[in-house]
PDB file of C-alpha atoms in Angstrom:
ATOM      1  CA  UNK V1357     -23.150 -42.416  11.083  1.00 54.00           C
ATOM      2  CA  UNK V1358     -22.303 -40.879   8.061  1.00 63.00           C
ATOM      3  CA  UNK V1359     -19.120 -38.314   8.221  1.00 57.00           C
ATOM      4  CA  UNK V1360     -21.225 -35.545   7.335  1.00 57.00           C
ATOM      5  CA  UNK V1361     -23.496 -36.430  10.459  1.00 60.00           C
ATOM      6  CA  UNK V1362     -21.273 -36.162  12.786  1.00 67.00           C
ATOM      7  CA  UNK V1363     -21.352 -33.067  14.891  1.00 71.00           C
ATOM      8  CA  UNK V1364     -18.040 -31.151  15.625  1.00 78.00           C
ATOM      9  CA  UNK V1365     -18.398 -29.369  19.089  1.00 84.00           C
ATOM     10  CA  UNK V1366     -15.669 -28.152  20.996  1.00 86.00           C
ATOM     11  CA  UNK V1367     -15.444 -25.392  23.189  1.00 88.00           C
ATOM     12  CA  UNK V1368     -12.926 -22.064  22.457  1.00 88.00           C
ATOM     13  CA  UNK V1369     -11.615 -19.569  24.936  1.00 89.00           C
ATOM     14  CA  UNK V1370     -12.584 -16.041  23.787  1.00 87.00           C
ATOM     15  CA  UNK V1371      -9.179 -14.000  23.715  1.00 84.00           C
ATOM     16  CA  UNK V1372     -10.675 -10.604  24.302  1.00 81.00           C
ATOM     17  CA  UNK V1373     -13.212 -11.539  27.290  1.00 84.00           C
ATOM     18  CA  UNK V1374     -11.897 -14.787  28.450  1.00 85.00           C
ATOM     19  CA  UNK V1375     -15.636 -16.515  28.425  1.00 88.00           C
ATOM     20  CA  UNK V1376     -16.276 -19.797  26.719  1.00 90.00           C
ATOM     21  CA  UNK V1377     -18.107 -20.435  23.723  1.00 90.00           C
ATOM     22  CA  UNK V1378     -19.373 -23.808  21.958  1.00 89.00           C
ATOM     23  CA  UNK V1379     -17.763 -23.738  18.061  1.00 88.00           C
ATOM     24  CA  UNK V1380     -19.395 -26.432  16.097  1.00 83.00           C
ATOM     25  CA  UNK V1381     -17.530 -27.063  13.352  1.00 79.00           C
ATOM     26  CA  UNK V1382     -13.799 -29.210  12.619  1.00 75.00           C
ATOM     27  CA  UNK V1383     -11.758 -26.447  10.822  1.00 78.00           C
ATOM     28  CA  UNK V1384     -13.569 -23.512  12.748  1.00 81.00           C
ATOM     29  CA  UNK V1385     -10.377 -20.460  13.488  1.00 83.00           C
ATOM     30  CA  UNK V1386     -12.876 -19.079  15.766  1.00 86.00           C
ATOM     31  CA  UNK V1387     -10.543 -17.021  18.205  1.00 86.00           C
ATOM     32  CA  UNK V1388     -13.873 -14.575  19.823  1.00 87.00           C
ATOM     33  CA  UNK V1389     -17.101 -14.916  20.799  1.00 88.00           C
ATOM     34  CA  UNK V1390     -20.156 -13.874  18.822  1.00 87.00           C
ATOM     35  CA  UNK V1391     -20.369 -10.626  21.107  1.00 87.00           C
ATOM     36  CA  UNK V1392     -16.863  -9.788  20.609  1.00 84.00           C
ATOM     37  CA  UNK V1393     -17.171 -10.062  17.254  1.00 85.00           C
ATOM     38  CA  UNK V1394     -20.190  -7.599  17.302  1.00 84.00           C
ATOM     39  CA  UNK V1395     -18.962  -4.989  19.747  1.00 81.00           C
ATOM     40  CA  UNK V1396     -15.875  -5.523  17.471  1.00 80.00           C
ATOM     41  CA  UNK V1397     -17.438  -4.724  14.152  1.00 79.00           C
ATOM     42  CA  UNK V1398     -19.229  -2.026  15.411  1.00 77.00           C
ATOM     43  CA  UNK V1399     -15.996  -0.650  16.622  1.00 71.00           C
ATOM     44  CA  UNK V1400     -16.904  -0.338  20.603  1.00 63.00           C
ATOM     45  CA  UNK V1401     -13.746  -1.304  22.824  1.00 58.00           C
ATOM     46  CA  UNK V1402     -13.881  -4.501  25.121  1.00 52.00           C
ATOM     47  CA  UNK V1403     -13.181  -4.458  28.650  1.00 52.00           C
ATOM     48  CA  UNK V1404     -11.435  -7.627  29.226  1.00 50.00           C
ATOM     49  CA  UNK V1405      -9.230  -6.624  25.334  1.00 51.00           C
ATOM     50  CA  UNK V1406      -5.556  -8.420  26.158  1.00 49.00           C
ATOM     51  CA  UNK V1407      -3.654  -8.637  23.212  1.00 50.00           C
ATOM     52  CA  UNK V1408      -4.363  -5.130  20.957  1.00 50.00           C
ATOM     53  CA  UNK V1409      -4.592  -1.775  22.456  1.00 48.00           C
ATOM     54  CA  UNK V1410      -7.493  -0.748  19.964  1.00 47.00           C
ATOM     55  CA  UNK V1411     -10.480  -2.314  18.371  1.00 48.00           C
ATOM     56  CA  UNK V1412     -11.796  -0.549  15.172  1.00 51.00           C
ATOM     57  CA  UNK V1413     -10.521   0.678  12.102  1.00 52.00           C
ATOM     58  CA  UNK V1414      -6.479   0.128  11.546  1.00 57.00           C
ATOM     59  CA  UNK V1415      -3.995   2.853  10.362  1.00 61.00           C
ATOM     60  CA  UNK V1416      -3.793   3.084   6.783  1.00 62.00           C
ATOM     61  CA  UNK V1417       0.197   2.885   5.778  1.00 65.00           C
ATOM     62  CA  UNK V1418       0.937   4.933   3.250  1.00 66.00           C
ATOM     63  CA  UNK V1419       4.346   4.098   1.490  1.00 75.00           C
ATOM     64  CA  UNK V1420       6.990   6.008   0.252  1.00 83.00           C
ATOM     65  CA  UNK V1421       5.710   5.071  -3.461  1.00 84.00           C
ATOM     66  CA  UNK V1422       2.435   7.075  -2.797  1.00 84.00           C
ATOM     67  CA  UNK V1423       4.027  10.114  -1.580  1.00 86.00           C
ATOM     68  CA  UNK V1424       6.403  10.123  -4.365  1.00 87.00           C
ATOM     69  CA  UNK V1425       3.231   9.425  -6.887  1.00 87.00           C
ATOM     70  CA  UNK V1426       1.103  12.368  -5.313  1.00 86.00           C
ATOM     71  CA  UNK V1427       3.942  14.834  -5.228  1.00 86.00           C
ATOM     72  CA  UNK V1428       4.146  14.201  -9.410  1.00 85.00           C
ATOM     73  CA  UNK V1429       0.591  14.331 -10.078  1.00 83.00           C
ATOM     74  CA  UNK V1430       1.208  17.928  -8.517  1.00 81.00           C
ATOM     75  CA  UNK V1431       3.306  19.011 -10.440  1.00 80.00           C
ATOM     76  CA  UNK V1432       1.678  17.645 -14.121  1.00 77.00           C
ATOM     77  CA  UNK V1433       4.419  14.932 -14.413  1.00 81.00           C
ATOM     78  CA  UNK V1434       3.589  11.130 -13.736  1.00 86.00           C
ATOM     79  CA  UNK V1435       5.789   9.150 -11.183  1.00 89.00           C
ATOM     80  CA  UNK V1436       8.310   7.941 -13.493  1.00 88.00           C
ATOM     81  CA  UNK V1437       9.148  11.213 -15.026  1.00 85.00           C
ATOM     82  CA  UNK V1438       9.386  12.630 -11.498  1.00 86.00           C
ATOM     83  CA  UNK V1439      11.831  10.247 -10.490  1.00 86.00           C
ATOM     84  CA  UNK V1440      14.021  10.308 -12.771  1.00 86.00           C
ATOM     85  CA  UNK V1441      14.430  13.964 -12.846  1.00 85.00           C
ATOM     86  CA  UNK V1442      14.967  13.748  -9.153  1.00 85.00           C
ATOM     87  CA  UNK V1443      17.479  11.169  -9.453  1.00 86.00           C
ATOM     88  CA  UNK V1444      19.124  12.728 -11.940  1.00 83.00           C
ATOM     89  CA  UNK V1445      19.735  15.494  -9.501  1.00 83.00           C
ATOM     90  CA  UNK V1446      17.202  18.517 -11.269  1.00 79.00           C
ATOM     91  CA  UNK V1447      15.072  20.618  -9.123  1.00 78.00           C
ATOM     92  CA  UNK V1448      11.250  19.663  -9.595  1.00 77.00           C
ATOM     93  CA  UNK V1449       9.362  22.353  -9.753  1.00 71.00           C
ATOM     94  CA  UNK V1450       6.157  23.191 -10.453  1.00 67.00           C
ATOM     95  CA  UNK V1451       4.242  23.848 -14.355  1.00 62.00           C
ATOM     96  CA  UNK V1452       5.112  26.982 -15.348  1.00 61.00           C
ATOM     97  CA  UNK V1453       4.565  26.812 -19.004  1.00 61.00           C
ATOM     98  CA  UNK V1454       1.561  27.623 -20.573  1.00 67.00           C
ATOM     99  CA  UNK V1455       1.329  24.467 -22.460  1.00 71.00           C
ATOM    100  CA  UNK V1456       1.723  22.288 -19.572  1.00 67.00           C
ATOM    101  CA  UNK V1457       4.916  20.974 -19.523  1.00 70.00           C
ATOM    102  CA  UNK V1458       7.553  21.237 -16.674  1.00 71.00           C
ATOM    103  CA  UNK V1459      10.904  23.077 -17.641  1.00 74.00           C
ATOM    104  CA  UNK V1460      12.865  20.552 -15.448  1.00 74.00           C
ATOM    105  CA  UNK V1461      11.751  17.614 -17.647  1.00 75.00           C
ATOM    106  CA  UNK V1462      12.090  19.445 -20.885  1.00 79.00           C
ATOM    107  CA  UNK V1463      14.988  20.525 -19.800  1.00 81.00           C
ATOM    108  CA  UNK V1464      16.585  16.705 -18.399  1.00 81.00           C
ATOM    109  CA  UNK V1465      14.879  15.656 -21.933  1.00 84.00           C
ATOM    110  CA  UNK V1466      17.360  17.856 -24.287  1.00 87.00           C
ATOM    111  CA  UNK V1467      20.413  16.858 -22.564  1.00 87.00           C
ATOM    112  CA  UNK V1468      19.355  13.072 -22.741  1.00 86.00           C
ATOM    113  CA  UNK V1469      19.125  13.291 -26.430  1.00 90.00           C
ATOM    114  CA  UNK V1470      22.615  15.750 -26.723  1.00 90.00           C
ATOM    115  CA  UNK V1471      24.081  12.573 -25.567  1.00 89.00           C
ATOM    116  CA  UNK V1472      22.295  10.083 -27.564  1.00 90.00           C
ATOM    117  CA  UNK V1473      23.127  12.601 -30.640  1.00 92.00           C
ATOM    118  CA  UNK V1474      26.876  12.523 -29.500  1.00 90.00           C
ATOM    119  CA  UNK V1475      26.975   8.350 -29.598  1.00 89.00           C
ATOM    120  CA  UNK V1476      25.421   8.136 -32.293  1.00 89.00           C
ATOM    121  CA  UNK V1477      27.904  11.057 -34.528  1.00 90.00           C
ATOM    122  CA  UNK V1478      30.544   8.924 -32.582  1.00 88.00           C
ATOM    123  CA  UNK V1479      29.587   5.361 -33.956  1.00 88.00           C
ATOM    124  CA  UNK V1480      29.358   6.972 -37.550  1.00 88.00           C
ATOM    125  CA  UNK V1481      32.973   8.349 -37.443  1.00 85.00           C
ATOM    126  CA  UNK V1482      34.287   4.449 -36.024  1.00 80.00           C
ATOM    127  CA  UNK V1483      32.044   2.876 -38.725  1.00 69.00           C
ATOM    128  CA  UNK V1484      33.592   4.263 -41.281  1.00 60.00           C
TER     129      UNK V1484
END
């Protein structure tokens, strides 16, 4: 008898309804009987459900990153711009200019460029 001809039959108890069913694969990880699997996929709740309270779709977790990205999109800027303005302490407001730029972003950018220009001027003074 070849290894491929060996049939592995084992009995498993369904974790939902408690009925025994036969699994004919050596490496099967089946935990539910075929009837319960069909009811889960169709969204019907089984009476003998033990471990979880609801069968069906899982709740979708919305992370903080998704929320911030959505807010940034509402304000017409990228996530990176939005987070950098928030961390810098600026009050982020909706777009008010006709060209589509955000005044808070422009103010922060102007301040940042002023700091860089001052550092360059200082470096030139010390370099001479």
